[in-house]
mmCIF file with all atom_site columns, C-alpha atoms in Angstrom:
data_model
loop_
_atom_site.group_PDB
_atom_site.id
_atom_site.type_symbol
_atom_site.label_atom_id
_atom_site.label_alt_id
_atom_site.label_comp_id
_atom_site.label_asym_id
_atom_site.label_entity_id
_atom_site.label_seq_id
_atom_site.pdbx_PDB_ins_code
_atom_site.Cartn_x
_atom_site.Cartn_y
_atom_site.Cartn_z
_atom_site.occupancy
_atom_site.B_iso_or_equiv
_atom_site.pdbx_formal_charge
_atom_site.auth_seq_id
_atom_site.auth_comp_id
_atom_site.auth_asym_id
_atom_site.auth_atom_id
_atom_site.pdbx_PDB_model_num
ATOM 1   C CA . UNK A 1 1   ? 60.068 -6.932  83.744  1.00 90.00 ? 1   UNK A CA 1
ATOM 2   C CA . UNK A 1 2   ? 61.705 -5.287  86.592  1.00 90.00 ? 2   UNK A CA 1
ATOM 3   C CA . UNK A 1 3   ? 63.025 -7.165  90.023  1.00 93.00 ? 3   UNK A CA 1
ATOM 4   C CA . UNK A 1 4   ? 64.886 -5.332  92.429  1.00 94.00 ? 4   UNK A CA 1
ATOM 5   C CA . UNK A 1 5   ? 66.399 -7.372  95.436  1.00 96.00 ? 5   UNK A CA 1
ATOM 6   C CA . UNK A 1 6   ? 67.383 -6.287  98.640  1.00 97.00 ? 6   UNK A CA 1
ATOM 7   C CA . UNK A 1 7   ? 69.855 -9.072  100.433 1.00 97.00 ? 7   UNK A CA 1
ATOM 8   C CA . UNK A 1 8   ? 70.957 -8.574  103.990 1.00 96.00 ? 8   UNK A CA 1
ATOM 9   C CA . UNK A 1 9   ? 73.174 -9.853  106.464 1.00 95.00 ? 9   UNK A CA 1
ATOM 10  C CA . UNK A 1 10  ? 76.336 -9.699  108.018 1.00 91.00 ? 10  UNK A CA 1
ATOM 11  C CA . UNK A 1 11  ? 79.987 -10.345 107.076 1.00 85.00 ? 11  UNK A CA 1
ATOM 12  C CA . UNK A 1 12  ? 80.857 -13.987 106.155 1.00 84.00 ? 12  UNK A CA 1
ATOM 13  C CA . UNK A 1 13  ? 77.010 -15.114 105.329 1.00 90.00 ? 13  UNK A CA 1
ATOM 14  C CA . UNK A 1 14  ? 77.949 -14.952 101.738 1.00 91.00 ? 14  UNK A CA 1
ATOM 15  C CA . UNK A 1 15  ? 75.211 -11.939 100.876 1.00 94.00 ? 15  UNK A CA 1
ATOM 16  C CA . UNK A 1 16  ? 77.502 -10.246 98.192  1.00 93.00 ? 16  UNK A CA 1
ATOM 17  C CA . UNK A 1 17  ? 78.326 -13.637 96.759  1.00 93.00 ? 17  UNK A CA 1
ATOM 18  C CA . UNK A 1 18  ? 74.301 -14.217 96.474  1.00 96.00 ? 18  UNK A CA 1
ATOM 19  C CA . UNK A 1 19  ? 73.788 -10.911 94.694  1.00 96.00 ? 19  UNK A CA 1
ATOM 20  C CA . UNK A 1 20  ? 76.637 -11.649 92.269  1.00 95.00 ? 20  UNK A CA 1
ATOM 21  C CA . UNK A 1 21  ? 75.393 -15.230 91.908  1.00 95.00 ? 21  UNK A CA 1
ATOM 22  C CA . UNK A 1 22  ? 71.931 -13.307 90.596  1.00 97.00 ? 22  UNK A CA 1
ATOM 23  C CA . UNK A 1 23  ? 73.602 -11.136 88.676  1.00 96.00 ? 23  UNK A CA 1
ATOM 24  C CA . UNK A 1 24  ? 75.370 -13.343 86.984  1.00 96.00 ? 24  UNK A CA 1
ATOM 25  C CA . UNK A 1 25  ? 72.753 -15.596 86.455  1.00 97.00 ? 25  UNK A CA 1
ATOM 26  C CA . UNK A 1 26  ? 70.532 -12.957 85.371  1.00 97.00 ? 26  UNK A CA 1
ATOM 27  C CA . UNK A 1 27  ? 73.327 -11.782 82.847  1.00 96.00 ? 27  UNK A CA 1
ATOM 28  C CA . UNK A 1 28  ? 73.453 -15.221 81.333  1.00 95.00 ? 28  UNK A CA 1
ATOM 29  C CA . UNK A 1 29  ? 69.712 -15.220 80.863  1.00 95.00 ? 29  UNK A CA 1
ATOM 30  C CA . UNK A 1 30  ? 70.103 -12.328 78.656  1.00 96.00 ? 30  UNK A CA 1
ATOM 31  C CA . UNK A 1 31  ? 68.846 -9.988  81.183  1.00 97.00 ? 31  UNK A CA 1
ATOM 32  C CA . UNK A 1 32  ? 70.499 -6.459  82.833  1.00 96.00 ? 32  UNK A CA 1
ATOM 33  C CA . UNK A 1 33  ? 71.810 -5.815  86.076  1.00 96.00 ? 33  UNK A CA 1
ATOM 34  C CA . UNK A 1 34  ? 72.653 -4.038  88.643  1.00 94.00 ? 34  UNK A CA 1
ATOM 35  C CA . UNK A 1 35  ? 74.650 -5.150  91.579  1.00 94.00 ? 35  UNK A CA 1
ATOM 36  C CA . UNK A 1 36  ? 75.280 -2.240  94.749  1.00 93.00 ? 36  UNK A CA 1
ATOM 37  C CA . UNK A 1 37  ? 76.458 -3.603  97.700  1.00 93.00 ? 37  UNK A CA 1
ATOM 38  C CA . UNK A 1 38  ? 77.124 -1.985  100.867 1.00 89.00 ? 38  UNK A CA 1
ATOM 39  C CA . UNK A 1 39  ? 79.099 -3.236  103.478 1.00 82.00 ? 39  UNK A CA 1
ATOM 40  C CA . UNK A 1 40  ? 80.300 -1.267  107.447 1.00 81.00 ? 40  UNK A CA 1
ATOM 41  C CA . UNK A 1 41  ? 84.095 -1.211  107.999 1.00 79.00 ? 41  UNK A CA 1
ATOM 42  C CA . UNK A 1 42  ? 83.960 -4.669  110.078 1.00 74.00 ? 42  UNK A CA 1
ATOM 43  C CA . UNK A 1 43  ? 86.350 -7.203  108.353 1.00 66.00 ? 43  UNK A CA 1
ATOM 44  C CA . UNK A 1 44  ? 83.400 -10.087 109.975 1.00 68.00 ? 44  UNK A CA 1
ATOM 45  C CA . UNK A 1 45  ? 80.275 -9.745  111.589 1.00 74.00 ? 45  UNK A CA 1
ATOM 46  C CA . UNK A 1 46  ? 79.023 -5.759  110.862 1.00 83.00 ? 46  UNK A CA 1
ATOM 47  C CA . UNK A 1 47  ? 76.225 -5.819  108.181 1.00 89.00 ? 47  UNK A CA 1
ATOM 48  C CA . UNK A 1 48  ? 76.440 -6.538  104.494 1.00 92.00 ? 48  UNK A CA 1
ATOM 49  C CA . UNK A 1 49  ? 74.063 -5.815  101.899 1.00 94.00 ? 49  UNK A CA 1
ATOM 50  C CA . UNK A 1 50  ? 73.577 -5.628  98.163  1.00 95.00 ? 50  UNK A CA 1
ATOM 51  C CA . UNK A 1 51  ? 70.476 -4.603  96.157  1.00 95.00 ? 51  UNK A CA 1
ATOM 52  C CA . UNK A 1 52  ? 70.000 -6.426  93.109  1.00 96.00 ? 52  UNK A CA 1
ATOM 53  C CA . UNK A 1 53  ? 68.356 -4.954  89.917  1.00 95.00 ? 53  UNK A CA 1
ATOM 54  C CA . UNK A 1 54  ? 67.134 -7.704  87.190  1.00 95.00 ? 54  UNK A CA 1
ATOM 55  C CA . UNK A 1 55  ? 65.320 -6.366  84.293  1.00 94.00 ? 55  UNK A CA 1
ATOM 56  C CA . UNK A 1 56  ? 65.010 -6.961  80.309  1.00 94.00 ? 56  UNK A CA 1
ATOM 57  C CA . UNK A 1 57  ? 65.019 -2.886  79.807  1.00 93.00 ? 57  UNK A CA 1
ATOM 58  C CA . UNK A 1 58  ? 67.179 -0.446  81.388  1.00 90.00 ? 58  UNK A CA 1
ATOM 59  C CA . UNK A 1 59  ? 68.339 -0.385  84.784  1.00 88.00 ? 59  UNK A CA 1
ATOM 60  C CA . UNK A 1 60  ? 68.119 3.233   85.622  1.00 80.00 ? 60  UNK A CA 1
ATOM 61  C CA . UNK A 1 61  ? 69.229 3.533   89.312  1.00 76.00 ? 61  UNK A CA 1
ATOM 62  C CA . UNK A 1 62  ? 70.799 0.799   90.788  1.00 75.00 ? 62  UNK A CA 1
ATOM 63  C CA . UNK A 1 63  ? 69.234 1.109   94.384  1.00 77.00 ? 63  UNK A CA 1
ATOM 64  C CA . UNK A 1 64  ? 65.912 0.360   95.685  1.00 75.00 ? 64  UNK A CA 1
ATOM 65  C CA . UNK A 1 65  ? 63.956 2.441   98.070  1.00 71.00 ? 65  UNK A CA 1
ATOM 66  C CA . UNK A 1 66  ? 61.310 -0.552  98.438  1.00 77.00 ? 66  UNK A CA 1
ATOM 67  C CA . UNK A 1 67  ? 62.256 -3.479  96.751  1.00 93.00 ? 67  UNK A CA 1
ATOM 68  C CA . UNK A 1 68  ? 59.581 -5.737  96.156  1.00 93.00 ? 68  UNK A CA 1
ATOM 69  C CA . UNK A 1 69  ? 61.696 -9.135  97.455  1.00 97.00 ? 69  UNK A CA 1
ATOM 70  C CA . UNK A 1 70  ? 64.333 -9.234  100.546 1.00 97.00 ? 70  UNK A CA 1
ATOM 71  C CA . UNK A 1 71  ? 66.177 -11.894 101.674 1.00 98.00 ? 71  UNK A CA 1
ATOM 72  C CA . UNK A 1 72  ? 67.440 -11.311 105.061 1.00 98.00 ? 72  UNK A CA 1
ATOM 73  C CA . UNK A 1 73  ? 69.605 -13.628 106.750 1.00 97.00 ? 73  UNK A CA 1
ATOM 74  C CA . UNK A 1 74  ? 70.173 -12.943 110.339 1.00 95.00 ? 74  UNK A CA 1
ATOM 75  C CA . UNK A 1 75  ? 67.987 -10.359 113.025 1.00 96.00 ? 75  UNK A CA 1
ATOM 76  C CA . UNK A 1 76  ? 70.461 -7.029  112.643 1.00 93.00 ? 76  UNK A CA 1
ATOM 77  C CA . UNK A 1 77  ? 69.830 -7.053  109.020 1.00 94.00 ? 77  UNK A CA 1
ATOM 78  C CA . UNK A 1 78  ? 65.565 -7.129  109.817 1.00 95.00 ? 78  UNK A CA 1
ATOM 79  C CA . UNK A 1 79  ? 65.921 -4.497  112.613 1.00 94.00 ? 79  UNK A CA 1
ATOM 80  C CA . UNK A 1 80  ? 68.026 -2.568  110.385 1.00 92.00 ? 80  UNK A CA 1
ATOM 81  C CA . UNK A 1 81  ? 66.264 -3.194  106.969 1.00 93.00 ? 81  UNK A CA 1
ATOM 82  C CA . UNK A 1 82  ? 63.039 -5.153  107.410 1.00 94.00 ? 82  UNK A CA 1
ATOM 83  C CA . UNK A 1 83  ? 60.657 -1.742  106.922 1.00 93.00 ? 83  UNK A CA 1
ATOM 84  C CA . UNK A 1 84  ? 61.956 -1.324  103.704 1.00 93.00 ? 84  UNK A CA 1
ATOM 85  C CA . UNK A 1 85  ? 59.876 -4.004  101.948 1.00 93.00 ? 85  UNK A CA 1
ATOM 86  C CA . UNK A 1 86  ? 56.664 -2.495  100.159 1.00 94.00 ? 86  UNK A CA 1
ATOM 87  C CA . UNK A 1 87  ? 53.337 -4.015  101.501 1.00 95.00 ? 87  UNK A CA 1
ATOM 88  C CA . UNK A 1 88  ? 52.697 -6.875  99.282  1.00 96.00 ? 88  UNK A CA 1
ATOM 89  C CA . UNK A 1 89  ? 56.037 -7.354  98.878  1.00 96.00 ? 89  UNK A CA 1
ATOM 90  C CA . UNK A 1 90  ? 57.681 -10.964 99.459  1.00 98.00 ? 90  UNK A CA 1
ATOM 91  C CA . UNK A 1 91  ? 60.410 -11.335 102.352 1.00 98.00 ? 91  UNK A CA 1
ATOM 92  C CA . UNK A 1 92  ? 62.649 -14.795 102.753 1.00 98.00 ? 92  UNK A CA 1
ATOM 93  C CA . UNK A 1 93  ? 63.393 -15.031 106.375 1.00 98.00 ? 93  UNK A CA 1
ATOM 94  C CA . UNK A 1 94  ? 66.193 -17.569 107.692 1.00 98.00 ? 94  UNK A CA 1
ATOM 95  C CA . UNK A 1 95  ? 64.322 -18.593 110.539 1.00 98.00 ? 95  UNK A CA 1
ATOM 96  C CA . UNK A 1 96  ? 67.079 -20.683 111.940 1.00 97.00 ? 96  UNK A CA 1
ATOM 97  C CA . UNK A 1 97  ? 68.242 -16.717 113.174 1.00 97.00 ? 97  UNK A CA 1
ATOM 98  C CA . UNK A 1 98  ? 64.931 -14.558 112.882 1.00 98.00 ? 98  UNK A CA 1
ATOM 99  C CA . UNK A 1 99  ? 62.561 -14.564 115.376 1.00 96.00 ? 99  UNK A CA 1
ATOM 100 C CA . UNK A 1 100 ? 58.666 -14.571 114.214 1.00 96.00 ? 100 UNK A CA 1
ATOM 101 C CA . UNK A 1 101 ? 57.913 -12.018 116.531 1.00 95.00 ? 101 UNK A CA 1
ATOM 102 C CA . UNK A 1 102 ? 60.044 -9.537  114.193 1.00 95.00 ? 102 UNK A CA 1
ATOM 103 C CA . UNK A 1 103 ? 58.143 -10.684 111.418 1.00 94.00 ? 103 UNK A CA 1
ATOM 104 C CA . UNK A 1 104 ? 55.769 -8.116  109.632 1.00 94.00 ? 104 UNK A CA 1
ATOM 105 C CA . UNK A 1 105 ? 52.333 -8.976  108.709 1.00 95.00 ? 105 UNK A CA 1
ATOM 106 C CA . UNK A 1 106 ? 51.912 -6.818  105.473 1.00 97.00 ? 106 UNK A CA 1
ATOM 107 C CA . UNK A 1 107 ? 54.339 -9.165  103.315 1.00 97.00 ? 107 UNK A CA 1
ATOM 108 C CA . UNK A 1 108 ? 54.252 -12.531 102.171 1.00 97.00 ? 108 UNK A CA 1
ATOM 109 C CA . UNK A 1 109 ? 56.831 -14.299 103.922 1.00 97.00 ? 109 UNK A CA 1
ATOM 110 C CA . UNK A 1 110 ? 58.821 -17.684 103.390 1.00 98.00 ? 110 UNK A CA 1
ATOM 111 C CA . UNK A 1 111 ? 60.455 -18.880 106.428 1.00 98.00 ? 111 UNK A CA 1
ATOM 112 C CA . UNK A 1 112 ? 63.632 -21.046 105.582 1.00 98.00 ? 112 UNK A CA 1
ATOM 113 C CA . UNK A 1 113 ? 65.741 -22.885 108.405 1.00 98.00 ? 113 UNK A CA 1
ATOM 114 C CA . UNK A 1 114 ? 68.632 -22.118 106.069 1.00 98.00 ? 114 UNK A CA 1
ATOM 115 C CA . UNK A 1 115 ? 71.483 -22.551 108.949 1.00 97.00 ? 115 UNK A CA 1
ATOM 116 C CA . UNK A 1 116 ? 69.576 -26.042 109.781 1.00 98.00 ? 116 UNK A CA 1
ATOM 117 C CA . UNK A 1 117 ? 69.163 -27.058 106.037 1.00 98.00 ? 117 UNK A CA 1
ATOM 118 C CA . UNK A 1 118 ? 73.148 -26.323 105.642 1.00 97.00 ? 118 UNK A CA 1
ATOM 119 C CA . UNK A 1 119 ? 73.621 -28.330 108.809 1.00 97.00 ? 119 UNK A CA 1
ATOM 120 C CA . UNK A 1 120 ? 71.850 -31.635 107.381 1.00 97.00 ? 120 UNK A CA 1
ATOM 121 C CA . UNK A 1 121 ? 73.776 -31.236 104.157 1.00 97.00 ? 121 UNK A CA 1
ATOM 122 C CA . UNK A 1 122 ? 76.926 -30.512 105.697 1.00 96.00 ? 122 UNK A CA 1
ATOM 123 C CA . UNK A 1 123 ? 78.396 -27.837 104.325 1.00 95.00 ? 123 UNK A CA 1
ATOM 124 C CA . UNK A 1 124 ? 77.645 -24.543 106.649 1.00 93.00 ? 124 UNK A CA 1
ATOM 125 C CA . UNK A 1 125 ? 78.573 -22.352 103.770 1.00 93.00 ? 125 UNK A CA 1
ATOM 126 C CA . UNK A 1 126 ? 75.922 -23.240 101.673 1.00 96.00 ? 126 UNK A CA 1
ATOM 127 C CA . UNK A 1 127 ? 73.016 -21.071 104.224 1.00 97.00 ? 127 UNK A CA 1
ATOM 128 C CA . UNK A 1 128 ? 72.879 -18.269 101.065 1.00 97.00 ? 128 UNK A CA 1
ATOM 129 C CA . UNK A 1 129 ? 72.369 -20.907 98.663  1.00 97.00 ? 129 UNK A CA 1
ATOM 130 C CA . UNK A 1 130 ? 68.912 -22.221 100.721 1.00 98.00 ? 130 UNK A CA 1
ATOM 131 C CA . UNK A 1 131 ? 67.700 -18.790 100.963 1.00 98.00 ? 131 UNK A CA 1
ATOM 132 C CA . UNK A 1 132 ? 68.437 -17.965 97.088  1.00 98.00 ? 132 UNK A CA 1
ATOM 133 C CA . UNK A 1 133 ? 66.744 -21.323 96.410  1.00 98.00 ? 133 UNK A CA 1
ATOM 134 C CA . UNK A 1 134 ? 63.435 -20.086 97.713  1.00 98.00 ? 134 UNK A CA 1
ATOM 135 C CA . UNK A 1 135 ? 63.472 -16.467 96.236  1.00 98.00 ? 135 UNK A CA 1
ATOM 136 C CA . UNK A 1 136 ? 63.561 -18.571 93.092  1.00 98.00 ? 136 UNK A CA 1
ATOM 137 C CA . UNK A 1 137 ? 61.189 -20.331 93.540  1.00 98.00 ? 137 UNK A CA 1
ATOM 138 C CA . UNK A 1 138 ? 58.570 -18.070 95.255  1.00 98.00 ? 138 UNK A CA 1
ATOM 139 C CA . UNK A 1 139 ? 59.766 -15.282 92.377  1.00 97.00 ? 139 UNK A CA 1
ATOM 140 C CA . UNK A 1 140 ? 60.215 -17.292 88.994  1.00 96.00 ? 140 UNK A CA 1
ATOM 141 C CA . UNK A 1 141 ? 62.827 -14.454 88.279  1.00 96.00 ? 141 UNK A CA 1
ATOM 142 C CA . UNK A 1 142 ? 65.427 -16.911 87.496  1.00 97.00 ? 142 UNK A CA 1
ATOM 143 C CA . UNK A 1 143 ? 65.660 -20.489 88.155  1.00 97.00 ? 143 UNK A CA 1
ATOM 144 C CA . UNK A 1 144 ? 67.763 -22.630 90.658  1.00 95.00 ? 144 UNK A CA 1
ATOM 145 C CA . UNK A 1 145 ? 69.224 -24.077 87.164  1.00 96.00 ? 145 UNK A CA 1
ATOM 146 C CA . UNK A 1 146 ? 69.974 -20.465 86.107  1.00 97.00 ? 146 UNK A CA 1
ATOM 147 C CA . UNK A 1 147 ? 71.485 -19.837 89.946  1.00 97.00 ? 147 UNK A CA 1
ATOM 148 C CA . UNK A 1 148 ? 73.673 -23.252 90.214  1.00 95.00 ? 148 UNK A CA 1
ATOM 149 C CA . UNK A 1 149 ? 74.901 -22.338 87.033  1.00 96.00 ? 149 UNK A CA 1
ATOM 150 C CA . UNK A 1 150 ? 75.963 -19.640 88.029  1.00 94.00 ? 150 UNK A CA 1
ATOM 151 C CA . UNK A 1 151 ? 77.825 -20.663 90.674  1.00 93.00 ? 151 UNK A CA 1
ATOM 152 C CA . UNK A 1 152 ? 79.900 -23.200 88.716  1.00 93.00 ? 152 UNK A CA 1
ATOM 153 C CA . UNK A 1 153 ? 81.330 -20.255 86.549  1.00 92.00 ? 153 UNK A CA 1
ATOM 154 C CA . UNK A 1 154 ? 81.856 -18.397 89.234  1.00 90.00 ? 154 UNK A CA 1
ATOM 155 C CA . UNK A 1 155 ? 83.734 -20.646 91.871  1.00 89.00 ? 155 UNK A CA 1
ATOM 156 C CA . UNK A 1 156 ? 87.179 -21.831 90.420  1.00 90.00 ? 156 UNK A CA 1
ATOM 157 C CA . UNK A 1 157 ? 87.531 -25.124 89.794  1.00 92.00 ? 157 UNK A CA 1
ATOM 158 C CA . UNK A 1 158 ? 89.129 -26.761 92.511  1.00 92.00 ? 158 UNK A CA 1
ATOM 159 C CA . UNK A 1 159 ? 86.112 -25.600 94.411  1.00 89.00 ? 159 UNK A CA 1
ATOM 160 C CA . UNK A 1 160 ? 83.710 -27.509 92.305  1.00 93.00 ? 160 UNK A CA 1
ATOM 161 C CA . UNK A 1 161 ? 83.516 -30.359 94.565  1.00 93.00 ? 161 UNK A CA 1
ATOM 162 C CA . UNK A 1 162 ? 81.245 -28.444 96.511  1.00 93.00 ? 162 UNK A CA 1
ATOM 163 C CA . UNK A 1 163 ? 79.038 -28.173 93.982  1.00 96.00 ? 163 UNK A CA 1
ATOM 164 C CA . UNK A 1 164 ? 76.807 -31.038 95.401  1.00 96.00 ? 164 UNK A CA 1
ATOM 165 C CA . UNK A 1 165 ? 76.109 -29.820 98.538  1.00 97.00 ? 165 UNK A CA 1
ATOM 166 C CA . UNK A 1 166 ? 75.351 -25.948 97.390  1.00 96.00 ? 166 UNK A CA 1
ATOM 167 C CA . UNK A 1 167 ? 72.859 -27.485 94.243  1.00 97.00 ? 167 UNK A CA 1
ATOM 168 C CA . UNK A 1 168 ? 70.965 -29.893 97.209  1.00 98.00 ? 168 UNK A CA 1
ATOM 169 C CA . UNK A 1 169 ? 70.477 -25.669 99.633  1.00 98.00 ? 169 UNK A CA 1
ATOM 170 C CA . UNK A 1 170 ? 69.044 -24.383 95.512  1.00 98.00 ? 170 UNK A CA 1
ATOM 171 C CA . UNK A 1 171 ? 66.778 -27.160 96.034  1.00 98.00 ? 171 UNK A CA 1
ATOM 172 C CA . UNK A 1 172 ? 65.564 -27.388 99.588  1.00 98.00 ? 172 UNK A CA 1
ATOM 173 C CA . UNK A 1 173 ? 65.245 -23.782 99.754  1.00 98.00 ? 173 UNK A CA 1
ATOM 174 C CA . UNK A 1 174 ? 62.691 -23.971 96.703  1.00 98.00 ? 174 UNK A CA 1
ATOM 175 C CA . UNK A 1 175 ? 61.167 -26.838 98.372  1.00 97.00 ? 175 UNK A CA 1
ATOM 176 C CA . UNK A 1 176 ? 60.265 -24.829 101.553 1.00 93.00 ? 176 UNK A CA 1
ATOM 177 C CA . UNK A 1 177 ? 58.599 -21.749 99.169  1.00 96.00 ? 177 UNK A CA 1
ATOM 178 C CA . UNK A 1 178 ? 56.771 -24.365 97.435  1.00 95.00 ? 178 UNK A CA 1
ATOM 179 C CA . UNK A 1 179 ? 55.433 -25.239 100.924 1.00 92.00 ? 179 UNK A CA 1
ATOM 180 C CA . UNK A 1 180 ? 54.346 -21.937 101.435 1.00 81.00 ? 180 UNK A CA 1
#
């Protein structure tokens, strides 16, 4: 088994976070990793990516020319990105910030109103978590479990009260790729 994951965004969306959340998740499951990410000199609001690399063998390279699942958050990361899935491959679009028109019709694509979904929870920061909910879901990689999990170990405790609200994105997000 071999999953490489392309996440993009910019600054503040919490895109690295998400690709250490895999990682770490992934690592937990007994699994390797790698975890690149890429980010312009912009303290907030240039782009941000990471490429994730899950597999039960060797990693090799840690990049991926065409990953076969991208999570894109916002329209600069899909005019900038967006031709690098494979055809086939499976894209999770926010769609509270992507247009369809930019949409390509090659790939199998879950639309998530992440910044909406955030919004009705209220907590804004928990946008990533709705997206990484439905690559879950739509990729059986690793589970929202696995991902929540995560999370927890990674956020220091006096953060945990947040937990709620970032489990409840896991959730809705893999809700919306079960619709799909």
């Amino acid at each position: 088994m071999r999953e490489e994951v392309f996440l993009g965004g910019i600054g503040g969306q919490g895109v690295l976070l998400s690709g250490q959340m895999l990682g770490r998740a992934a690592m937990d499951q007994g699994l390797n990793v790698s975890w690149f990410p890429i980010y312009s000199p912009e303290v907030r609001g240039g782009y941000t990516t990471c490429t994730v690399v899950i597999t039960d063998g060797r990693v090799g390279s840690p990049l991926a020319e065409h990953p076969a699942a991208m999570i894109m958050m916002d329209p600069m990361a899909m005019r900038l990105f967006g031709d690098r899935a494979p055809e086939g491959g499976l894209m999770v679009l926010n769609s509270s910030l992507i247009d369809p028109g930019m949409a390509r019709d090659d790939v199998r694509i879950i639309w998530v109103p992440a910044n909406e979904i955030a919004a009705d929870i209220g907590n804004d920061r928990t946008v990533n978590m709705a997206m990484l909910g439905a690559w879950a879901e739509a990729t059986g990689t690793l589970t929202i479990d696995a991902i929540g999990a995560s999370l927890r170990r990674m956020l220091p405790e006096r953060h945990h009260r947040h937990m709620p609200a970032n489990e409840a994105a896991l959730s809705r997000g893999a809700e919306h790729a079960r619709q799909t």
